[in-house]
Amino acid sequence: MSDEDEFNNAGSVDSSDLDSTEADSTEGTGDDDLDELLGRLTDPDQIMSETSSYQDPLLSGMSGPEYPAWLGLRWREIPEELQQEAWVGLRRWVDWLIAEFKIPAAIIPNCWFRHSEIVAELHAAMNLEYKTWEEKAPTVNAMWMWLPQLQSMLEYRLRPMVKELGSCGKGEHREPAVETRDYDEDLWEQTVFTRRSTATIDRPAVDEDPSFGRVRLITDEGELIGESDIFGVGPVRTAACASRVELDGESIAGANDFSVTVTATHVPAGGSFVWEEAATPEGPWGVPDDEENAHEPPVND
């Protein structure tokens, strides 16, 4: 049998089979079945139950970046079970950094891992370098943050730091001295157990009597520990001296106007300027037309 005959035979369908199929497809399609089908298609609970497991393939890779569990932690806070992994990861990164940027031992010595201050710098730099590229997309972070900060760390922090270590920068490790402080414990206790509190108190009005206050220090149980001196709060203060008004003018040849500045000292509360003009020094004085609508207090001669 040829391929063509086999295809034709496989594609032929008995008409009785078609009739049977059509009968099955039309069976049970009455009004009740259609109502049930429409109800299922429009039921929100049914829709959510059938689609809740769907996830857009484009979003499948957006669950967040994968990075070591110790990266992003303070070096001193890395848990015991991750410390060895952190050391190995940091060394691999430092080896890459040295090779990539041709960094001499005078900046990162062979014994860098024995100096906590250098470890802190390199661990922070590793975090920054990762953060710069974590989005895996075009970014300006490398030019703005990573490369300038790397240069600053190498030249302005690590180089002077290693120079102070002496022989370490030349390949001869010298164990760093442990820095401690001999505290004055009495002075420390006085400082750490000191409490300060500040409150803002409204002054009485000008025509009111002064008020007084004090501060009491008590325990949670209400026991008195100490109290302050009594203090007084006087009325709102006003200018104590007579006001003095000074003028300063500016005249420019060719200008159509004249600029004048007035300065007043010891102005009492509510004081304001009222600009007046007259044709002669003797008056009569009046407020310019453009100042008539200004809400200025009257002037008592």
Coordinates of N, CA and C in Angstrom, one line a residue, residues 3 17 22 47 86 108 116 123 132 144-145 191 202 206 220 243 247 268 276:
D3 N 2.0 5.3 0.4 CA 1.7 6.3 1.4 C 0.5 7.1 1.2
D17 N -20.5 7.2 11.8 CA -19.7 7.7 13.0 C -20.0 9.2 13.1
E22 N -22.4 13.7 16.2 CA -23.3 14.9 16.2 C -24.4 14.7 17.2
I47 N -14.1 31.2 38.1 CA -13.1 31.7 37.3 C -11.7 31.7 38.0
A86 N 31.2 32.5 54.1 CA 31.4 33.9 53.8 C 32.9 34.2 53.6
I108 N 46.1 46.2 49.0 CA 45.5 45.0 49.6 C 46.6 44.0 49.8
S116 N 40.9 43.4 60.5 CA 39.4 43.6 60.5 C 39.0 44.9 59.8
H123 N 34.4 43.8 52.4 CA 33.1 43.3 52.4 C 32.0 44.3 52.0
T132 N 25.2 47.0 42.5 CA 25.3 47.8 41.2 C 24.8 47.0 40.0
W144 N 28.3 55.9 38.5 CA 28.0 56.8 39.6 C 28.5 56.3 41.0
M145 N 28.3 55.0 41.2 CA 28.6 54.5 42.6 C 29.8 53.6 42.6
T191 N 27.0 59.5 82.6 CA 26.5 59.8 81.2 C 25.4 59.0 80.8
D202 N 3.8 78.1 76.9 CA 3.3 79.3 76.4 C 3.4 80.4 77.5
V206 N 0.1 89.8 77.4 CA 0.8 91.0 77.9 C 0.1 91.5 79.2
D220 N 8.5 54.7 88.6 CA 7.2 54.1 88.1 C 6.2 53.9 89.2
S243 N 11.2 103.1 69.3 CA 11.5 102.6 67.9 C 12.3 103.8 67.2
L247 N 16.1 105.9 57.1 CA 15.8 105.8 55.6 C 17.1 105.7 54.9
P268 N 7.2 97.2 68.3 CA 6.3 96.5 69.2 C 5.4 95.5 68.4
E276 N 3.3 107.3 53.4 CA 2.5 108.5 53.1 C 3.3 109.4 52.1

